[in-house]
């Protein structure tokens, strides 16, 4: 007669958890520092400890029920530290199978309270669990412009998101800007902010210009960094010229311009008289940029036929530094920056 190993496995699991708790208590009583003592005396921490103890007791009492839903010991152990006591009970109440819940636990921006909504988004759109989480919490990344404004995502990083729904504050500064005066400039001047970018942008731009020059091409920088106040002036120029709708199709409102991040740059060439015009795409320089910019970490931020999702007219001259890894995926999969962030990164809720 074959004897089931289930009771033994259960006892071993419980012993393992108790050993962890015992070691934690021993460390606290014998080797904790003053800061750790303060941590454990904090009411919030005591409350968390209380819930974890309740969670452990509940798991022990209902271990077999979790196993029947497909949860392995390692899954249960992870759930104890991620889910609240009420959420652990809800798993059994709803009879949530492990194949539904466990994959979500890998993401730091996962919130159990929204899991059924995530699943609805995932199944409706045929996307990954990560993208479902991101889409649920950021439903208006590429539409409903200027009506659901939030703070910029990933500030001070090369994946910062600034668009018509994500903005920078008036006093936002990107960090130390460096001069690009050793590159061909449309308006040379050491004092102009437009001829400055972040160093990582400059280094990539310098390499790209050097390699394009080897091909007999002559690229020029028209504009780099642009402050909030300067963007206000630029936007109001278009506003006076053609009204709100016209201005919004050509220019970002102050606080919504990528130029304020230090990662954006406008490039042009002599064949279009150094202007920022769509005809730039037909020049040898424009064609080279389209084919090679991603190799240096740049993307054409507002591509053709994506106006409805970017809110801007096609701008073959507007380059945005995102790093070579992100740029390659964006180009290979024909994505917008917003789509890349939704698909591949853990966005804040």
Short mmCIF file of C-alpha atoms in Angstrom, two decimals:
data_model
loop_
_atom_site.label_atom_id
_atom_site.label_comp_id
_atom_site.label_asym_id
_atom_site.label_seq_id
_atom_site.Cartn_x
_atom_site.Cartn_y
_atom_site.Cartn_z
CA UNK A 1 0.00 0.00 0.00
CA UNK A 2 1.41 3.39 -1.05
CA UNK A 3 1.56 5.99 1.70
CA UNK A 4 0.84 9.61 0.72
CA UNK A 5 3.69 12.10 1.19
CA UNK A 6 1.31 15.04 1.51
CA UNK A 7 1.27 15.20 5.37
CA UNK A 8 5.07 15.01 5.44
CA UNK A 9 5.42 17.77 2.85
CA UNK A 10 2.97 19.94 4.74
CA UNK A 11 4.86 19.45 8.02
CA UNK A 12 8.17 20.24 6.33
CA UNK A 13 6.73 23.41 4.84
CA UNK A 14 5.41 24.53 8.23
CA UNK A 15 8.74 23.73 9.92
CA UNK A 16 10.56 25.75 7.24
CA UNK A 17 8.37 28.80 7.85
CA UNK A 18 8.75 28.46 11.63
CA UNK A 19 12.54 28.28 11.29
CA UNK A 20 12.53 31.55 9.33
CA UNK A 21 10.40 33.22 11.99
CA UNK A 22 12.56 31.83 14.82
CA UNK A 23 15.75 33.08 13.19
CA UNK A 24 14.19 36.51 12.72
CA UNK A 25 13.16 36.64 16.38
CA UNK A 26 16.61 35.47 17.51
CA UNK A 27 18.31 38.11 15.41
CA UNK A 28 16.01 40.76 16.75
CA UNK A 29 16.60 39.78 20.38
CA UNK A 30 20.35 39.24 20.17
CA UNK A 31 21.87 41.20 17.34
CA UNK A 32 19.55 43.95 16.20
CA UNK A 33 20.79 47.49 16.02
CA UNK A 34 19.04 50.48 17.51
CA UNK A 35 17.58 51.33 14.13
CA UNK A 36 16.17 47.80 13.80
CA UNK A 37 14.69 48.06 17.30
CA UNK A 38 13.03 51.30 16.28
CA UNK A 39 11.75 49.64 13.14
CA UNK A 40 10.04 46.83 15.04
CA UNK A 41 8.56 49.26 17.56
CA UNK A 42 6.99 51.30 14.80
CA UNK A 43 3.16 50.86 14.89
CA UNK A 44 3.02 50.32 11.14
CA UNK A 45 5.59 47.52 11.35
CA UNK A 46 3.82 45.91 14.29
CA UNK A 47 0.61 45.97 12.31
CA UNK A 48 2.36 44.33 9.34
CA UNK A 49 3.85 41.65 11.61
CA UNK A 50 0.42 40.94 13.05
CA UNK A 51 -1.02 40.41 9.59
CA UNK A 52 1.88 38.17 8.56
CA UNK A 53 1.36 35.98 11.62
CA UNK A 54 -2.35 35.74 10.83
CA UNK A 55 -1.50 34.94 7.23
CA UNK A 56 0.85 32.14 8.25
CA UNK A 57 -1.73 30.60 10.57
CA UNK A 58 -4.39 30.82 7.87
CA UNK A 59 -2.09 29.23 5.29
CA UNK A 60 -1.34 26.35 7.65
CA UNK A 61 -5.04 25.71 8.24
CA UNK A 62 -5.92 25.86 4.53
CA UNK A 63 -2.76 24.48 2.97
CA UNK A 64 -4.54 21.62 1.21
CA UNK A 65 -7.12 23.96 -0.32
CA UNK A 66 -4.36 26.06 -1.89
CA UNK A 67 -2.67 22.91 -3.18
CA UNK A 68 -5.92 21.85 -4.85
CA UNK A 69 -5.92 25.16 -6.73
CA UNK A 70 -2.44 24.38 -8.04
CA UNK A 71 -0.30 26.43 -5.64
CA UNK A 72 3.11 24.98 -4.88
CA UNK A 73 4.94 25.61 -1.60
CA UNK A 74 7.14 28.25 -3.20
CA UNK A 75 4.02 30.02 -4.52
CA UNK A 76 2.41 30.01 -1.09
CA UNK A 77 5.59 31.31 0.52
CA UNK A 78 5.66 34.20 -1.97
CA UNK A 79 1.99 34.96 -1.40
CA UNK A 80 2.54 35.32 2.37
CA UNK A 81 4.94 38.20 1.79
CA UNK A 82 3.05 39.89 -1.06
CA UNK A 83 -0.64 39.53 -0.27
CA UNK A 84 -2.50 40.91 2.72
CA UNK A 85 -4.36 38.59 5.07
CA UNK A 86 -7.75 39.48 3.56
CA UNK A 87 -6.37 38.88 0.08
CA UNK A 88 -5.09 35.42 1.00
CA UNK A 89 -8.59 34.54 2.17
CA UNK A 90 -10.08 36.01 -0.98
CA UNK A 91 -7.99 33.68 -3.14
CA UNK A 92 -9.85 30.71 -1.67
CA UNK A 93 -13.18 32.51 -1.63
CA UNK A 94 -12.93 33.20 -5.37
CA UNK A 95 -11.21 29.87 -6.06
CA UNK A 96 -8.46 31.64 -8.00
CA UNK A 97 -6.20 29.09 -9.63
CA UNK A 98 -2.44 29.41 -9.40
CA UNK A 99 -2.06 29.79 -13.18
CA UNK A 100 -4.11 32.99 -12.97
CA UNK A 101 -2.59 34.62 -9.88
CA UNK A 102 1.03 33.47 -9.60
CA UNK A 103 2.35 35.03 -12.86
CA UNK A 104 1.21 38.46 -11.60
CA UNK A 105 3.24 38.15 -8.40
CA UNK A 106 6.45 38.71 -10.39
CA UNK A 107 5.60 42.38 -10.96
CA UNK A 108 6.19 45.04 -8.32
CA UNK A 109 3.34 47.21 -9.64
CA UNK A 110 0.77 44.40 -9.25
CA UNK A 111 -2.16 45.18 -6.95
CA UNK A 112 -4.34 42.22 -5.95
CA UNK A 113 -7.45 44.41 -5.65
CA UNK A 114 -7.29 45.08 -9.41
CA UNK A 115 -6.37 41.59 -10.58
CA UNK A 116 -9.72 40.75 -12.15
CA UNK A 117 -9.57 44.05 -14.03
CA UNK A 118 -6.06 43.15 -15.23
CA UNK A 119 -7.38 39.84 -16.50
CA UNK A 120 -10.18 41.57 -18.37
CA UNK A 121 -7.70 43.94 -20.04
CA UNK A 122 -5.35 41.06 -20.85
CA UNK A 123 -8.02 38.89 -22.46
CA UNK A 124 -9.75 41.73 -24.29
CA UNK A 125 -6.55 43.08 -25.85
CA UNK A 126 -4.49 39.89 -26.11
CA UNK A 127 -1.55 41.38 -24.19
CA UNK A 128 0.86 40.12 -21.54
CA UNK A 129 0.11 40.37 -17.82
CA UNK A 130 2.65 43.15 -17.42
CA UNK A 131 1.08 45.16 -20.21
CA UNK A 132 -2.37 44.50 -18.77
CA UNK A 133 -1.29 45.97 -15.42
CA UNK A 134 0.21 49.01 -17.14
CA UNK A 135 -2.77 49.58 -19.43
CA UNK A 136 -5.22 49.40 -16.55
CA UNK A 137 -3.37 52.03 -14.52
CA UNK A 138 -2.43 54.17 -17.55
CA UNK A 139 -5.42 54.00 -19.91
CA UNK A 140 -4.85 57.39 -21.57
CA UNK A 141 -1.21 57.32 -22.60
CA UNK A 142 -2.01 57.88 -26.26
CA UNK A 143 -5.43 59.53 -26.30
CA UNK A 144 -7.73 62.01 -24.53
CA UNK A 145 -4.92 64.55 -24.75
CA UNK A 146 -4.55 67.21 -22.04
CA UNK A 147 -7.64 65.91 -20.22
CA UNK A 148 -6.02 63.38 -17.88
CA UNK A 149 -2.67 64.96 -17.04
CA UNK A 150 -0.30 63.16 -14.65
CA UNK A 151 3.29 63.69 -13.54
CA UNK A 152 5.98 62.56 -15.97
CA UNK A 153 7.00 58.91 -15.59
CA UNK A 154 10.64 57.86 -15.02
CA UNK A 155 11.98 61.41 -14.51
CA UNK A 156 15.77 61.80 -14.59
CA UNK A 157 16.13 58.63 -16.69
CA UNK A 158 16.47 58.05 -20.43
CA UNK A 159 13.03 56.43 -20.43
CA UNK A 160 11.29 59.50 -19.03
CA UNK A 161 7.81 59.85 -20.50
CA UNK A 162 6.70 63.38 -21.33
CA UNK A 163 3.75 63.79 -23.67
CA UNK A 164 0.35 65.48 -23.80
CA UNK A 165 -0.86 63.60 -20.74
CA UNK A 166 2.38 63.43 -18.72
CA UNK A 167 4.06 66.67 -17.73
CA UNK A 168 7.10 68.18 -16.07
CA UNK A 169 6.88 70.96 -13.51
CA UNK A 170 7.96 74.51 -14.27
CA UNK A 171 11.06 74.15 -12.09
CA UNK A 172 12.08 70.70 -13.40
CA UNK A 173 15.75 70.53 -14.38
CA UNK A 174 17.16 67.45 -16.12
CA UNK A 175 20.56 67.51 -14.46
CA UNK A 176 23.86 68.83 -15.72
CA UNK A 177 23.60 69.99 -19.32
CA UNK A 178 26.66 70.03 -21.56
CA UNK A 179 27.48 72.16 -24.57
CA UNK A 180 27.31 70.66 -28.07
CA UNK A 181 29.18 73.54 -29.68
CA UNK A 182 31.71 71.17 -31.25
CA UNK A 183 28.91 69.79 -33.46
CA UNK A 184 27.50 71.55 -36.55
CA UNK A 185 24.84 73.96 -35.28
CA UNK A 186 22.15 75.95 -37.07
CA UNK A 187 22.56 78.81 -34.59
CA UNK A 188 26.06 78.67 -33.05
CA UNK A 189 26.30 80.19 -29.59
CA UNK A 190 27.93 79.05 -26.37
CA UNK A 191 25.32 80.81 -24.28
CA UNK A 192 22.16 79.37 -25.81
CA UNK A 193 20.38 76.56 -23.96
CA UNK A 194 19.23 75.21 -27.32
CA UNK A 195 22.82 74.10 -27.89
CA UNK A 196 22.96 72.00 -24.73
CA UNK A 197 21.78 68.48 -23.88
CA UNK A 198 22.52 65.87 -21.23
CA UNK A 199 25.94 64.27 -21.57
CA UNK A 200 24.56 60.83 -22.50
CA UNK A 201 22.60 62.46 -25.33
CA UNK A 202 25.65 64.44 -26.43
CA UNK A 203 27.95 61.40 -26.55
CA UNK A 204 25.47 59.43 -28.68
CA UNK A 205 24.81 62.43 -30.91
CA UNK A 206 28.52 63.06 -31.40
CA UNK A 207 29.11 59.45 -32.47
CA UNK A 208 26.14 59.54 -34.84
CA UNK A 209 27.28 62.78 -36.48
CA UNK A 210 30.81 61.42 -36.86
CA UNK A 211 29.61 58.26 -38.62
CA UNK A 212 27.18 60.14 -40.85
CA UNK A 213 30.01 62.46 -41.87
CA UNK A 214 31.99 59.42 -43.03
CA UNK A 215 29.11 58.74 -45.43
CA UNK A 216 29.47 62.23 -46.90
CA UNK A 217 26.44 63.61 -45.04
CA UNK A 218 26.12 66.93 -43.26
CA UNK A 219 23.76 66.94 -40.30
CA UNK A 220 23.12 70.00 -38.15
CA UNK A 221 21.58 70.42 -34.71
CA UNK A 222 18.73 72.90 -34.70
CA UNK A 223 17.69 72.63 -31.07
CA UNK A 224 18.48 70.67 -27.93
CA UNK A 225 17.37 71.64 -24.43
CA UNK A 226 14.43 73.98 -24.01
CA UNK A 227 13.25 75.31 -20.65
CA UNK A 228 9.63 75.47 -19.48
CA UNK A 229 9.57 79.25 -19.99
CA UNK A 230 11.09 79.04 -23.46
CA UNK A 231 8.54 76.38 -24.43
CA UNK A 232 5.80 78.72 -23.25
CA UNK A 233 7.05 81.33 -25.73
CA UNK A 234 7.23 78.79 -28.58
CA UNK A 235 3.76 77.42 -27.90
CA UNK A 236 2.19 80.87 -27.69
CA UNK A 237 3.68 81.76 -31.07
CA UNK A 238 1.68 78.94 -32.69
CA UNK A 239 -1.33 79.76 -30.53
CA UNK A 240 -1.46 83.33 -31.81
CA UNK A 241 -0.80 82.18 -35.37
CA UNK A 242 -3.54 79.56 -35.65
CA UNK A 243 -5.43 78.91 -32.42
CA UNK A 244 -5.39 76.10 -29.87
CA UNK A 245 -5.97 73.13 -32.17
CA UNK A 246 -3.34 74.36 -34.63
CA UNK A 247 -0.81 75.03 -31.86
CA UNK A 248 -1.34 71.60 -30.28
CA UNK A 249 -0.57 69.82 -33.56
CA UNK A 250 2.77 71.60 -33.98
CA UNK A 251 4.03 72.34 -30.48
CA UNK A 252 3.91 70.98 -26.95
CA UNK A 253 2.35 73.04 -24.22
CA UNK A 254 4.83 74.18 -21.56
CA UNK A 255 5.72 71.28 -19.27
CA UNK A 256 4.86 68.76 -21.98
CA UNK A 257 7.93 69.14 -24.19
CA UNK A 258 10.60 66.45 -24.40
CA UNK A 259 13.16 69.18 -24.98
CA UNK A 260 12.88 70.03 -21.27
CA UNK A 261 14.28 66.57 -20.43
CA UNK A 262 17.66 67.06 -22.14
CA UNK A 263 17.12 63.83 -24.11
CA UNK A 264 15.53 65.38 -27.22
CA UNK A 265 17.20 67.02 -30.20
CA UNK A 266 16.05 68.41 -33.54
CA UNK A 267 18.32 67.79 -36.53
CA UNK A 268 18.27 69.13 -40.07
CA UNK A 269 20.48 69.71 -43.13
CA UNK A 270 21.32 72.22 -45.85
CA UNK A 271 19.09 70.64 -48.48
CA UNK A 272 16.01 71.87 -46.61
CA UNK A 273 17.67 75.20 -45.82
CA UNK A 274 18.24 74.08 -42.21
CA UNK A 275 14.49 74.16 -41.50
CA UNK A 276 12.47 71.65 -39.51
CA UNK A 277 10.19 70.40 -42.26
CA UNK A 278 8.72 67.06 -43.34
CA UNK A 279 10.77 67.17 -46.56
CA UNK A 280 13.80 66.37 -44.39
CA UNK A 281 12.79 62.69 -44.69
CA UNK A 282 13.51 62.81 -48.44
CA UNK A 283 17.07 64.11 -48.04
CA UNK A 284 20.04 61.75 -47.85
CA UNK A 285 20.56 62.88 -44.27
CA UNK A 286 16.93 62.18 -43.38
CA UNK A 287 17.02 58.73 -44.95
CA UNK A 288 20.23 57.91 -43.09
CA UNK A 289 18.71 59.06 -39.79
CA UNK A 290 15.65 56.88 -40.29
CA UNK A 291 17.81 53.84 -40.99
CA UNK A 292 20.59 54.31 -38.44
CA UNK A 293 19.50 56.56 -35.54
CA UNK A 294 18.41 53.64 -33.34
CA UNK A 295 21.93 52.20 -33.47
CA UNK A 296 22.99 55.19 -31.38
CA UNK A 297 20.01 55.06 -29.01
CA UNK A 298 17.74 57.55 -30.80
CA UNK A 299 14.21 57.11 -32.13
CA UNK A 300 12.09 59.30 -34.38
CA UNK A 301 9.68 60.21 -31.62
CA UNK A 302 6.71 61.29 -33.74
CA UNK A 303 6.63 58.88 -36.71
CA UNK A 304 4.50 59.00 -39.83
CA UNK A 305 0.94 57.66 -39.65
CA UNK A 306 0.93 57.69 -35.84
CA UNK A 307 -0.47 61.20 -35.42
CA UNK A 308 -3.63 59.95 -33.68
CA UNK A 309 -1.53 58.29 -30.97
CA UNK A 310 1.14 60.97 -30.52
CA UNK A 311 -1.06 64.03 -31.02
CA UNK A 312 1.63 65.57 -33.23
CA UNK A 313 2.19 65.86 -36.95
CA UNK A 314 4.96 63.70 -38.37
CA UNK A 315 8.38 65.08 -37.34
CA UNK A 316 11.25 63.22 -39.04
CA UNK A 317 13.70 65.70 -37.48
CA UNK A 318 12.73 65.20 -33.81
CA UNK A 319 14.98 62.59 -32.20
CA UNK A 320 14.69 61.28 -28.69
CA UNK A 321 17.45 59.42 -26.85
CA UNK A 322 16.17 56.27 -25.09
CA UNK A 323 19.28 54.07 -25.10
CA UNK A 324 20.27 51.44 -27.64
CA UNK A 325 18.33 48.52 -26.13
CA UNK A 326 15.01 50.36 -26.04
CA UNK A 327 15.63 52.01 -29.42
CA UNK A 328 16.25 48.63 -31.09
CA UNK A 329 13.00 47.14 -29.75
CA UNK A 330 11.04 50.26 -30.65
CA UNK A 331 12.30 50.20 -34.24
CA UNK A 332 12.18 46.42 -34.70
CA UNK A 333 8.59 46.23 -33.43
CA UNK A 334 7.44 49.57 -34.87
CA UNK A 335 6.44 50.89 -31.45
CA UNK A 336 5.94 54.31 -29.96
CA UNK A 337 7.82 55.07 -26.75
CA UNK A 338 4.49 54.83 -24.92
CA UNK A 339 3.85 51.37 -26.35
CA UNK A 340 7.34 50.22 -25.39
CA UNK A 341 6.86 51.40 -21.80
CA UNK A 342 3.48 49.68 -21.56
CA UNK A 343 4.82 46.44 -23.00
CA UNK A 344 8.22 46.07 -21.37
CA UNK A 345 8.52 48.14 -18.17
CA UNK A 346 6.90 48.16 -14.73
CA UNK A 347 5.19 51.53 -14.63
CA UNK A 348 4.19 53.18 -11.35
CA UNK A 349 0.50 52.92 -10.48
#
